[in-house]
């Protein structure tokens, strides 16, 4: 029986029953152990209306929920900071074509996309594609250990340049 604790041999043979407090503490300890071993994701639920009916949106209610949950503040911080965060390998695979010369793009898998050479490749792509920041402005991008951080301006410049090159390549193929 799991609710009974047995006393070791040689001691008084008395069964000790676990109290509710001991059961709770044991349960809490196992829960905390499990939580520490997992990667948590949180979902914020937002109610669209106070009537709990489908297809009805109450804008004031939505806005109040967004403001009080901190979502609007988080979006503002992200907008003013580095709006996009992309793993270096993914960034290099997606944007290696920007290193092509003339109308012939570079083969996407011709360079290593991770590690120190991956960082160097990302810096080469960014230096050739992203405009320099204005005086007294922070950089338009940063390269971390595993992610490329892009300000909105840099992400837009990369997308525009990528679109142009892919359009030219498409026309050349046709």
XYZ file of C-alpha atoms in Angstrom:
174
model
C 0.000 0.000 0.000
C 1.664 3.315 -1.089
C 0.143 5.311 1.766
C 1.867 3.165 4.403
C 5.491 3.651 5.436
C 7.220 0.542 6.770
C 9.683 0.819 9.618
C 13.047 -0.969 9.025
C 13.676 -4.331 10.778
C 15.101 -4.171 14.277
C 13.004 -1.174 15.203
C 9.547 -1.197 16.629
C 7.241 -2.803 14.065
C 4.701 -0.049 13.859
C 3.062 1.075 10.637
C 3.160 4.835 10.121
C 0.440 6.264 7.930
C 1.383 9.151 5.668
C -0.387 12.344 6.558
C -2.040 14.544 3.962
C 0.771 17.054 4.477
C 3.450 14.420 3.719
C 1.562 13.223 0.649
C 1.227 16.813 -0.567
C 4.930 17.521 0.005
C 5.894 14.336 -1.859
C 3.573 15.207 -4.750
C 4.901 18.783 -4.880
C 8.515 17.584 -4.898
C 7.883 15.224 -7.822
C 6.003 17.985 -9.709
C 8.857 20.465 -9.226
C 11.371 17.847 -10.383
C 9.339 17.270 -13.536
C 8.918 21.020 -14.207
C 12.679 21.609 -13.900
C 13.333 18.866 -16.480
C 10.982 20.317 -19.114
C 10.948 23.382 -21.308
C 7.861 25.383 -20.434
C 5.656 27.179 -22.946
C 2.926 29.519 -21.818
C -0.249 30.304 -23.704
C -2.275 33.405 -22.967
C -5.986 32.960 -23.494
C -7.886 36.056 -24.509
C -11.674 36.153 -24.411
C -13.141 37.793 -27.532
C -16.392 38.839 -25.823
C -18.109 38.803 -22.455
C -21.142 36.902 -23.781
C -19.046 33.804 -24.632
C -20.632 33.613 -28.082
C -18.782 32.806 -31.326
C -18.043 35.412 -34.033
C -18.472 38.419 -31.713
C -15.507 40.659 -30.915
C -15.542 43.353 -28.276
C -12.595 45.622 -29.064
C -12.448 47.372 -25.656
C -12.407 43.994 -23.874
C -9.670 42.670 -26.174
C -7.539 45.792 -25.763
C -7.912 45.748 -21.974
C -6.792 42.100 -21.865
C -3.807 42.791 -24.132
C -2.736 45.795 -22.068
C -3.083 44.101 -18.680
C -1.316 40.916 -19.796
C 1.730 42.875 -20.966
C 1.482 41.723 -24.591
C 1.306 45.266 -25.985
C 4.367 46.297 -23.950
C 6.278 43.220 -25.094
C 5.433 43.991 -28.720
C 6.608 47.600 -28.334
C 9.916 46.488 -26.820
C 10.402 43.951 -29.588
C 9.472 46.511 -32.264
C 12.002 49.035 -30.955
C 14.642 46.371 -30.455
C 15.566 43.446 -32.652
C 12.203 42.464 -34.111
C 13.410 39.272 -35.773
C 15.511 36.487 -34.330
C 16.658 33.763 -36.720
C 18.933 30.768 -36.017
C 22.290 31.322 -37.767
C 22.069 28.098 -39.787
C 18.593 28.937 -41.066
C 19.642 32.525 -41.827
C 22.643 31.346 -43.852
C 20.636 28.744 -45.780
C 17.959 31.298 -46.634
C 20.209 34.239 -47.452
C 23.378 32.643 -48.931
C 21.977 33.447 -52.385
C 22.637 37.136 -51.584
C 26.375 36.465 -51.899
C 26.005 35.630 -55.618
C 27.693 37.855 -58.151
C 25.887 39.269 -61.133
C 22.872 37.254 -62.196
C 24.211 33.867 -61.029
C 23.423 33.222 -57.362
C 25.703 31.255 -55.056
C 24.796 27.617 -54.434
C 23.075 27.667 -50.986
C 24.987 24.645 -49.626
C 28.434 25.725 -50.803
C 29.435 27.217 -47.414
C 29.228 25.815 -43.879
C 26.240 27.340 -42.121
C 27.124 26.877 -38.437
C 29.932 27.460 -35.956
C 32.509 30.238 -36.327
C 32.449 29.968 -40.138
C 28.658 30.190 -40.024
C 28.893 33.424 -38.023
C 31.443 34.795 -40.485
C 29.161 33.866 -43.400
C 26.194 35.588 -41.708
C 28.305 38.729 -41.131
C 29.397 38.707 -44.790
C 25.768 38.424 -45.956
C 24.618 41.183 -43.595
C 27.465 43.579 -44.350
C 26.701 43.333 -48.051
C 22.912 43.578 -47.741
C 21.936 45.720 -44.774
C 22.332 49.501 -44.788
C 24.573 51.001 -42.126
C 22.738 52.680 -39.242
C 22.492 56.454 -39.105
C 24.772 58.351 -36.723
C 23.986 57.764 -33.030
C 21.766 54.763 -33.852
C 22.358 51.228 -32.606
C 23.437 48.607 -35.162
C 20.771 47.185 -37.481
C 21.780 43.625 -36.579
C 23.679 41.586 -34.034
C 25.040 38.060 -34.350
C 24.805 35.977 -31.192
C 26.082 32.480 -30.454
C 23.158 30.785 -32.192
C 20.874 33.563 -33.490
C 20.981 36.511 -35.867
C 19.082 39.478 -34.393
C 17.638 41.894 -36.947
C 15.999 45.288 -36.529
C 12.916 45.852 -38.686
C 14.901 48.006 -41.116
C 17.521 45.282 -41.664
C 14.920 42.529 -42.074
C 13.068 44.640 -44.647
C 16.282 45.353 -46.592
C 17.143 41.630 -46.650
C 13.659 40.612 -47.811
C 13.662 43.263 -50.557
C 17.102 42.240 -51.828
C 16.214 38.533 -51.673
C 12.976 39.140 -53.608
C 14.844 41.074 -56.299
C 17.476 38.368 -56.779
C 14.898 35.589 -56.861
C 12.788 37.532 -59.385
C 15.843 37.982 -61.648
C 16.698 34.284 -61.339
C 13.124 33.325 -62.191
C 13.147 35.524 -65.280
C 16.505 34.108 -66.357
C 15.188 30.540 -66.048
C 12.115 31.301 -68.114
